[in-house]
mmCIF file of C-alpha atoms in Angstrom:
data_model
loop_
_atom_site.group_PDB
_atom_site.id
_atom_site.type_symbol
_atom_site.label_atom_id
_atom_site.label_comp_id
_atom_site.label_asym_id
_atom_site.label_seq_id
_atom_site.Cartn_x
_atom_site.Cartn_y
_atom_site.Cartn_z
ATOM 1 C CA MET A 974 11.162 -3.372 -24.522
ATOM 2 C CA SER A 975 7.794 -4.279 -24.594
ATOM 3 C CA ARG A 976 5.940 -3.797 -21.340
ATOM 4 C CA PRO A 977 4.211 -6.350 -19.604
ATOM 5 C CA GLU A 978 0.662 -6.590 -20.220
ATOM 6 C CA SER A 979 -0.631 -7.031 -16.555
ATOM 7 C CA ALA A 980 -0.286 -5.134 -13.410
ATOM 8 C CA GLY A 981 1.146 -8.051 -11.934
ATOM 9 C CA ALA A 982 3.407 -8.676 -14.614
ATOM 10 C CA ARG A 983 4.687 -5.039 -13.913
ATOM 11 C CA PHE A 984 4.940 -5.610 -10.219
ATOM 12 C CA ARG A 985 7.069 -8.513 -10.792
ATOM 13 C CA GLN A 986 9.321 -6.848 -13.094
ATOM 14 C CA ALA A 987 9.724 -4.013 -10.658
ATOM 15 C CA LEU A 988 10.751 -6.467 -8.202
ATOM 16 C CA GLN A 989 13.576 -7.908 -10.313
ATOM 17 C CA GLU A 990 14.899 -4.421 -11.504
ATOM 18 C CA GLU A 991 15.081 -2.767 -8.161
ATOM 19 C CA HIS A 992 16.270 -4.426 -4.830
ATOM 20 C CA PRO A 993 14.927 -3.937 -2.519
ATOM 21 C CA LEU A 994 12.030 -2.636 -4.182
ATOM 22 C CA GLN A 995 10.731 0.509 -2.330
ATOM 23 C CA ILE A 996 6.887 0.425 -2.109
ATOM 24 C CA ILE A 997 5.318 3.904 -1.157
ATOM 25 C CA GLY A 998 2.000 4.660 0.379
ATOM 26 C CA ALA A 999 -0.512 6.650 -1.860
ATOM 27 C CA ILE A 1000 -3.539 7.392 -0.198
ATOM 28 C CA ASN A 1001 -5.289 8.696 -3.175
ATOM 29 C CA ALA A 1002 -5.109 9.014 -6.843
ATOM 30 C CA ASN A 1003 -3.403 12.375 -6.559
ATOM 31 C CA HIS A 1004 -0.721 10.844 -4.381
ATOM 32 C CA ALA A 1005 -0.224 8.152 -6.689
ATOM 33 C CA LEU A 1006 0.522 10.387 -9.522
ATOM 34 C CA LEU A 1007 2.993 12.245 -7.342
ATOM 35 C CA ALA A 1008 4.728 9.041 -6.072
ATOM 36 C CA LYS A 1009 4.925 7.892 -9.864
ATOM 37 C CA ARG A 1010 6.647 11.610 -10.622
ATOM 38 C CA ALA A 1011 9.033 10.702 -7.692
ATOM 39 C CA GLY A 1012 10.375 7.690 -9.289
ATOM 40 C CA TYR A 1013 8.788 4.956 -7.344
ATOM 41 C CA ARG A 1014 8.259 1.597 -9.328
ATOM 42 C CA ALA A 1015 5.391 0.295 -7.078
ATOM 43 C CA ILE A 1016 2.695 2.008 -4.929
ATOM 44 C CA TYR A 1017 0.530 0.875 -2.083
ATOM 45 C CA LEU A 1018 -2.763 1.321 -0.594
ATOM 46 C CA SER A 1019 -3.148 0.715 2.988
ATOM 47 C CA GLY A 1020 -6.196 -0.508 4.837
ATOM 48 C CA GLY A 1021 -5.558 1.747 7.475
ATOM 49 C CA GLY A 1022 -5.230 4.549 5.301
ATOM 50 C CA VAL A 1023 -8.681 3.416 3.840
ATOM 51 C CA ALA A 1024 -10.158 3.526 7.169
ATOM 52 C CA ALA A 1025 -8.482 6.756 8.438
ATOM 53 C CA GLY A 1026 -8.096 8.570 5.207
ATOM 54 C CA SER A 1027 -11.520 7.918 3.381
ATOM 55 C CA LEU A 1028 -13.482 7.232 6.121
ATOM 56 C CA GLY A 1029 -12.381 8.917 9.188
ATOM 57 C CA LEU A 1030 -12.486 5.592 11.292
ATOM 58 C CA PRO A 1031 -9.650 3.451 12.994
ATOM 59 C CA ASP A 1032 -7.518 0.431 11.727
ATOM 60 C CA LEU A 1033 -9.782 -2.231 13.273
ATOM 61 C CA GLY A 1034 -11.368 -4.233 10.563
ATOM 62 C CA ILE A 1035 -14.249 -1.831 10.021
ATOM 63 C CA ASN A 1036 -13.950 -0.910 6.318
ATOM 64 C CA THR A 1037 -15.503 -3.253 3.615
ATOM 65 C CA LEU A 1038 -13.912 -4.602 0.366
ATOM 66 C CA ASP A 1039 -16.196 -2.170 -1.288
ATOM 67 C CA ASP A 1040 -14.805 0.595 0.456
ATOM 68 C CA VAL A 1041 -10.944 -0.859 -0.778
ATOM 69 C CA LEU A 1042 -12.478 -1.074 -4.180
ATOM 70 C CA THR A 1043 -13.459 2.348 -4.583
ATOM 71 C CA ASP A 1044 -10.092 3.529 -3.667
ATOM 72 C CA VAL A 1045 -8.394 0.813 -5.836
ATOM 73 C CA ARG A 1046 -10.308 2.040 -8.881
ATOM 74 C CA ARG A 1047 -9.629 5.655 -8.606
ATOM 75 C CA ILE A 1048 -5.788 4.945 -8.344
ATOM 76 C CA THR A 1049 -5.562 2.485 -11.159
ATOM 77 C CA ASP A 1050 -7.727 4.848 -13.459
ATOM 78 C CA VAL A 1051 -5.403 7.294 -13.599
ATOM 79 C CA CYS A 1052 -1.927 5.770 -12.758
ATOM 80 C CA ASP A 1053 -0.288 2.670 -14.104
ATOM 81 C CA THR A 1054 2.515 2.426 -11.469
ATOM 82 C CA PRO A 1055 1.529 -1.348 -10.134
ATOM 83 C CA LEU A 1056 -0.197 -1.202 -6.789
ATOM 84 C CA LEU A 1057 0.063 -3.278 -3.726
ATOM 85 C CA VAL A 1058 -3.357 -3.468 -2.024
ATOM 86 C CA ASP A 1059 -3.730 -4.144 1.951
ATOM 87 C CA ILE A 1060 -6.872 -6.655 2.257
ATOM 88 C CA ASP A 1061 -6.710 -7.161 6.038
ATOM 89 C CA THR A 1062 -8.077 -10.532 6.575
ATOM 90 C CA GLY A 1063 -9.326 -11.033 3.049
ATOM 91 C CA PHE A 1064 -12.899 -9.808 3.795
ATOM 92 C CA GLY A 1065 -13.917 -13.389 4.698
ATOM 93 C CA PRO A 1066 -14.818 -15.398 6.887
ATOM 94 C CA SER A 1067 -15.103 -18.062 3.945
ATOM 95 C CA ALA A 1068 -12.443 -19.099 1.341
ATOM 96 C CA PHE A 1069 -15.239 -17.954 -1.125
ATOM 97 C CA ASN A 1070 -15.138 -14.270 0.213
ATOM 98 C CA ILE A 1071 -11.472 -14.387 -0.225
ATOM 99 C CA ALA A 1072 -11.487 -15.645 -3.437
ATOM 100 C CA ARG A 1073 -13.879 -12.612 -4.606
ATOM 101 C CA THR A 1074 -11.452 -10.407 -2.959
ATOM 102 C CA VAL A 1075 -8.457 -11.376 -4.888
ATOM 103 C CA GLN A 1076 -10.567 -11.662 -8.145
ATOM 104 C CA SER A 1077 -12.357 -8.088 -7.756
ATOM 105 C CA LEU A 1078 -8.751 -6.611 -7.093
ATOM 106 C CA ILE A 1079 -7.469 -8.082 -10.260
ATOM 107 C CA LYS A 1080 -10.431 -6.619 -12.046
ATOM 108 C CA PHE A 1081 -10.033 -3.132 -10.574
ATOM 109 C CA GLY A 1082 -6.750 -3.150 -11.781
ATOM 110 C CA ALA A 1083 -4.447 -4.100 -8.688
ATOM 111 C CA ALA A 1084 -1.033 -5.707 -9.065
ATOM 112 C CA ALA A 1085 -0.671 -7.322 -5.781
ATOM 113 C CA CYS A 1086 -2.356 -7.829 -2.347
ATOM 114 C CA HIS A 1087 -1.138 -8.816 1.408
ATOM 115 C CA ILE A 1088 -3.458 -10.788 3.517
ATOM 116 C CA GLU A 1089 -2.763 -11.302 7.141
ATOM 117 C CA ASP A 1090 -3.253 -13.819 9.960
ATOM 118 C CA GLN A 1091 -4.928 -11.807 12.745
ATOM 119 C CA VAL A 1092 -8.615 -12.675 13.599
ATOM 120 C CA GLY A 1093 -11.430 -10.617 11.759
ATOM 121 C CA ALA A 1094 -11.809 -8.451 14.825
ATOM 122 C CA LYS A 1095 -8.104 -7.165 13.855
ATOM 123 C CA ARG A 1096 -5.868 -4.377 15.106
ATOM 124 C CA CYS A 1097 -3.254 -1.950 13.744
ATOM 125 C CA GLY A 1098 -0.205 -4.478 13.354
ATOM 126 C CA HIS A 1099 1.891 -2.378 15.914
ATOM 127 C CA ARG A 1100 -0.669 -2.153 18.647
ATOM 128 C CA PRO A 1101 -1.000 -4.316 21.561
ATOM 129 C CA GLY A 1102 -3.506 -7.009 22.065
ATOM 130 C CA LYS A 1103 -3.270 -8.508 18.817
ATOM 131 C CA GLU A 1104 -4.986 -12.193 18.343
ATOM 132 C CA ILE A 1105 -3.882 -14.187 15.549
ATOM 133 C CA VAL A 1106 -5.660 -17.233 13.862
ATOM 134 C CA SER A 1107 -4.407 -20.914 13.739
ATOM 135 C CA THR A 1108 -1.374 -21.541 11.224
ATOM 136 C CA ALA A 1109 -3.675 -24.048 9.458
ATOM 137 C CA GLU A 1110 -6.616 -21.446 8.987
ATOM 138 C CA MET A 1111 -3.929 -19.022 7.616
ATOM 139 C CA ALA A 1112 -2.658 -21.547 5.231
ATOM 140 C CA ASP A 1113 -6.238 -21.776 4.240
ATOM 141 C CA ARG A 1114 -6.747 -18.166 3.594
ATOM 142 C CA VAL A 1115 -3.318 -17.949 1.531
ATOM 143 C CA LYS A 1116 -4.337 -21.060 -0.424
ATOM 144 C CA ALA A 1117 -7.744 -19.472 -1.256
ATOM 145 C CA ALA A 1118 -6.213 -16.234 -2.377
ATOM 146 C CA ALA A 1119 -3.699 -17.996 -4.490
ATOM 147 C CA ASP A 1120 -6.315 -20.411 -6.233
ATOM 148 C CA ALA A 1121 -8.568 -17.571 -6.906
ATOM 149 C CA ARG A 1122 -6.147 -15.585 -9.146
ATOM 150 C CA THR A 1123 -7.345 -15.116 -12.479
ATOM 151 C CA ASP A 1124 -3.856 -13.246 -13.521
ATOM 152 C CA ALA A 1125 -1.009 -15.792 -12.834
ATOM 153 C CA ASP A 1126 1.187 -12.832 -12.225
ATOM 154 C CA PHE A 1127 -0.987 -11.247 -9.484
ATOM 155 C CA TYR A 1128 1.558 -11.145 -6.681
ATOM 156 C CA LEU A 1129 0.308 -12.546 -3.508
ATOM 157 C CA ILE A 1130 2.072 -11.719 0.071
ATOM 158 C CA ALA A 1131 1.368 -13.690 3.193
ATOM 159 C CA ARG A 1132 1.609 -11.437 6.288
ATOM 160 C CA THR A 1133 2.249 -12.608 9.704
ATOM 161 C CA ASP A 1134 1.604 -10.871 13.095
ATOM 162 C CA ALA A 1135 2.856 -13.785 14.872
ATOM 163 C CA ILE A 1136 6.044 -12.245 16.128
ATOM 164 C CA ALA A 1137 4.315 -9.947 18.925
ATOM 165 C CA VAL A 1138 1.865 -12.919 19.656
ATOM 166 C CA ASP A 1139 4.211 -16.163 19.781
ATOM 167 C CA GLY A 1140 7.632 -15.071 19.058
ATOM 168 C CA VAL A 1141 10.209 -15.146 16.191
ATOM 169 C CA ASP A 1142 10.341 -18.821 15.920
ATOM 170 C CA ALA A 1143 6.930 -19.451 15.611
ATOM 171 C CA ALA A 1144 6.374 -16.549 13.119
ATOM 172 C CA LEU A 1145 9.017 -18.123 11.138
ATOM 173 C CA GLU A 1146 7.496 -21.621 11.015
ATOM 174 C CA ARG A 1147 4.275 -19.877 9.958
ATOM 175 C CA ALA A 1148 5.941 -18.148 7.107
ATOM 176 C CA HIS A 1149 7.134 -21.383 5.770
ATOM 177 C CA ILE A 1150 3.870 -22.855 5.728
ATOM 178 C CA CYS A 1151 2.242 -19.756 4.164
ATOM 179 C CA ALA A 1152 5.131 -20.058 1.219
ATOM 180 C CA GLU A 1153 4.269 -23.654 0.771
ATOM 181 C CA ALA A 1154 0.376 -22.698 0.489
ATOM 182 C CA GLY A 1155 1.357 -20.491 -2.448
ATOM 183 C CA ALA A 1156 2.485 -16.950 -0.986
ATOM 184 C CA ASP A 1157 4.885 -15.319 -3.329
ATOM 185 C CA ALA A 1158 6.207 -13.297 -0.470
ATOM 186 C CA ILE A 1159 6.166 -13.005 3.274
ATOM 187 C CA PHE A 1160 5.327 -9.594 5.014
ATOM 188 C CA VAL A 1161 7.019 -9.795 8.584
ATOM 189 C CA GLU A 1162 4.948 -7.446 10.776
ATOM 190 C CA ALA A 1163 6.621 -5.510 13.653
ATOM 191 C CA ALA A 1164 10.119 -7.011 13.324
ATOM 192 C CA TYR A 1165 12.420 -5.283 15.793
ATOM 193 C CA ASP A 1166 15.761 -5.655 14.594
ATOM 194 C CA LEU A 1167 17.878 -6.584 11.527
ATOM 195 C CA PRO A 1168 19.103 -10.043 12.903
ATOM 196 C CA THR A 1169 15.461 -10.888 13.005
ATOM 197 C CA TYR A 1170 14.604 -9.842 9.278
ATOM 198 C CA ARG A 1171 18.032 -11.863 8.323
ATOM 199 C CA ARG A 1172 16.799 -15.032 9.919
ATOM 200 C CA PHE A 1173 13.406 -14.964 7.764
ATOM 201 C CA THR A 1174 15.187 -14.119 4.562
ATOM 202 C CA GLU A 1175 17.931 -16.655 5.023
ATOM 203 C CA SER A 1176 15.447 -19.224 5.820
ATOM 204 C CA LEU A 1177 12.558 -18.645 3.312
ATOM 205 C CA PRO A 1178 12.308 -19.327 -0.317
ATOM 206 C CA VAL A 1179 10.476 -16.277 -1.111
ATOM 207 C CA PRO A 1180 11.168 -12.680 -0.718
ATOM 208 C CA VAL A 1181 10.481 -10.939 2.656
ATOM 209 C CA LEU A 1182 8.860 -7.532 2.861
ATOM 210 C CA ALA A 1183 9.831 -5.081 5.848
ATOM 211 C CA ASN A 1184 7.112 -2.473 7.003
ATOM 212 C CA ILE A 1185 8.893 0.530 7.678
ATOM 213 C CA THR A 1186 6.094 2.569 9.430
ATOM 214 C CA GLU A 1187 6.854 5.687 11.253
ATOM 215 C CA PHE A 1188 5.989 5.609 15.134
ATOM 216 C CA GLY A 1189 5.705 1.799 15.178
ATOM 217 C CA LYS A 1190 7.406 -0.999 16.692
ATOM 218 C CA THR A 1191 9.996 -1.452 13.707
ATOM 219 C CA PRO A 1192 13.055 0.836 13.746
ATOM 220 C CA LEU A 1193 13.301 3.321 10.669
ATOM 221 C CA PHE A 1194 15.964 1.254 9.145
ATOM 222 C CA THR A 1195 17.563 2.321 5.788
ATOM 223 C CA VAL A 1196 17.147 0.770 2.566
ATOM 224 C CA GLU A 1197 20.818 -0.067 2.642
ATOM 225 C CA GLU A 1198 20.569 -1.677 6.305
ATOM 226 C CA LEU A 1199 17.513 -3.743 5.067
ATOM 227 C CA ASP A 1200 19.501 -4.706 1.914
ATOM 228 C CA SER A 1201 22.409 -6.045 3.934
ATOM 229 C CA ALA A 1202 19.778 -8.240 5.896
ATOM 230 C CA GLY A 1203 18.154 -9.465 2.485
ATOM 231 C CA VAL A 1204 15.129 -7.878 2.660
ATOM 232 C CA GLY A 1205 13.494 -7.721 -0.827
ATOM 233 C CA MET A 1206 10.895 -4.929 -0.477
ATOM 234 C CA VAL A 1207 10.535 -2.128 1.903
ATOM 235 C CA LEU A 1208 7.020 -0.675 2.579
ATOM 236 C CA TYR A 1209 6.388 2.882 3.593
ATOM 237 C CA PRO A 1210 2.426 2.727 4.143
ATOM 238 C CA LEU A 1211 1.587 6.005 5.602
ATOM 239 C CA SER A 1212 4.560 8.661 5.274
ATOM 240 C CA ALA A 1213 2.985 11.028 3.020
ATOM 241 C CA PHE A 1214 -0.366 10.674 4.879
ATOM 242 C CA ARG A 1215 0.811 11.533 8.055
ATOM 243 C CA ALA A 1216 2.550 14.530 6.702
ATOM 244 C CA MET A 1217 -0.484 15.697 4.867
ATOM 245 C CA ASN A 1218 -2.436 15.297 8.113
ATOM 246 C CA LYS A 1219 -0.022 17.385 10.186
ATOM 247 C CA ALA A 1220 -0.012 20.305 7.311
ATOM 248 C CA ALA A 1221 -3.634 20.231 7.235
ATOM 249 C CA GLU A 1222 -3.798 20.721 10.871
ATOM 250 C CA LEU A 1223 -1.474 23.489 10.944
ATOM 251 C CA VAL A 1224 -3.276 25.319 8.175
ATOM 252 C CA TYR A 1225 -6.720 24.965 9.579
ATOM 253 C CA ALA A 1226 -5.691 26.230 13.082
ATOM 254 C CA ALA A 1227 -3.489 29.080 11.376
ATOM 255 C CA ILE A 1228 -6.503 30.367 9.319
ATOM 256 C CA ARG A 1229 -8.935 30.098 12.193
ATOM 257 C CA ARG A 1230 -6.389 31.664 14.713
ATOM 258 C CA ASP A 1231 -5.211 34.548 12.106
ATOM 259 C CA GLY A 1232 -8.251 35.157 9.834
ATOM 260 C CA HIS A 1233 -5.632 34.551 6.891
ATOM 261 C CA GLN A 1234 -3.514 32.252 5.153
ATOM 262 C CA HIS A 1235 -0.455 34.491 4.693
ATOM 263 C CA ASP A 1236 1.696 32.591 7.150
ATOM 264 C CA VAL A 1237 1.080 29.017 6.029
ATOM 265 C CA LEU A 1238 1.594 29.596 2.038
ATOM 266 C CA GLU A 1239 4.926 27.802 2.028
ATOM 267 C CA LEU A 1240 3.072 24.661 3.191
ATOM 268 C CA MET A 1241 0.957 24.537 0.142
ATOM 269 C CA GLN A 1242 1.448 23.326 -3.242
ATOM 270 C CA THR A 1243 0.661 25.958 -5.712
ATOM 271 C CA ARG A 1244 -1.972 26.161 -8.101
ATOM 272 C CA GLU A 1245 0.206 25.731 -11.073
ATOM 273 C CA GLU A 1246 2.045 22.891 -9.234
ATOM 274 C CA LEU A 1247 -1.331 21.050 -8.668
ATOM 275 C CA TYR A 1248 -2.161 21.756 -12.748
ATOM 276 C CA ASP A 1249 1.109 20.397 -13.764
ATOM 277 C CA ARG A 1250 0.725 17.298 -11.382
ATOM 278 C CA ILE A 1251 -2.640 16.173 -12.503
ATOM 279 C CA GLY A 1252 -2.300 17.296 -16.245
ATOM 280 C CA TYR A 1253 -4.605 19.948 -16.244
ATOM 281 C CA HIS A 1254 -3.482 21.814 -19.227
ATOM 282 C CA ASP A 1255 -3.762 18.593 -21.382
ATOM 283 C CA TYR A 1256 -7.377 18.214 -20.602
ATOM 284 C CA GLU A 1257 -7.728 22.002 -21.280
ATOM 285 C CA ALA A 1258 -6.115 21.965 -24.474
ATOM 286 C CA ARG A 1259 -8.369 18.958 -25.564
ATOM 287 C CA LEU A 1260 -11.455 20.828 -24.579
ATOM 288 C CA ASP A 1261 -10.097 23.954 -26.377
ATOM 289 C CA ALA A 1262 -9.808 21.774 -29.590
ATOM 290 C CA LEU A 1263 -13.723 20.598 -29.141
ATOM 291 C CA PHE A 1264 -14.621 24.068 -28.808
ATOM 292 C CA ALA A 1265 -12.898 24.955 -31.953
ATOM 293 C CA GLN A 1266 -14.482 22.191 -33.906
ATOM 294 C CA GLY A 1267 -17.887 23.005 -32.629
ATOM 295 C CA LYS A 1268 -17.452 26.750 -33.662
ATOM 296 C CA LYS A 1269 -16.227 25.451 -37.463
ATOM 297 C CA ALA A 1270 -19.321 23.199 -37.550
#
């Protein structure tokens, strides 16, 4: 079977072939390759991950579009697994800014994005004190993003944080308006039980994404549980990143304390494993061939 040409088309194909579609967070290009090796059909770049992982900053809307695009390009340059990208509030404030964001993502090889309804000075979706824009303003954001697509298959997800601010009924009403404005799916942030997800999936004409992030407001539901509630996509935004950070802290502390790394080797990927995962030997073979050609000349 021929492969769909665009990243957006590959994302849509993955949605058809896996239900719910598991979307795993990849903090960098190396992790994208590891996720592909593990069999994931779609991967994710978190805005909070860009902020914390690439910049050492909190997830408070500080990072810019260029910060995100740098990480997008690094991932899509080496990994063809379709990439969903967190664009926070769209890097606005205007529709022109949102349009530029979407068109830049497509140029850089992303397959999909999600845009949210928090105010520009946003917070992590699982923290208190969130503020959201009006429903009309969020609809305008979604419409601006949808209209800007230069690839009709690029997948647009509208995220609502309204459950924590105004309750489930208001969030559900807002989700309907976002779907009418052109969203291909709805990201229900900080839902707290399966019946809440079921209310969204049974009411909406588009798929629903569940964000199953550790240490947050949403329980760590299984794929089977979410499937029973009709959820179409399951997102694990920073699972490997959290594990990587914990391992790094343990290794740093052990080497500083003990003066050697003998006791933490089991936490490490070996040199040969790294070479295998990034295709090192294939590159080296090409280098050997070039040297051989040069000697013949």
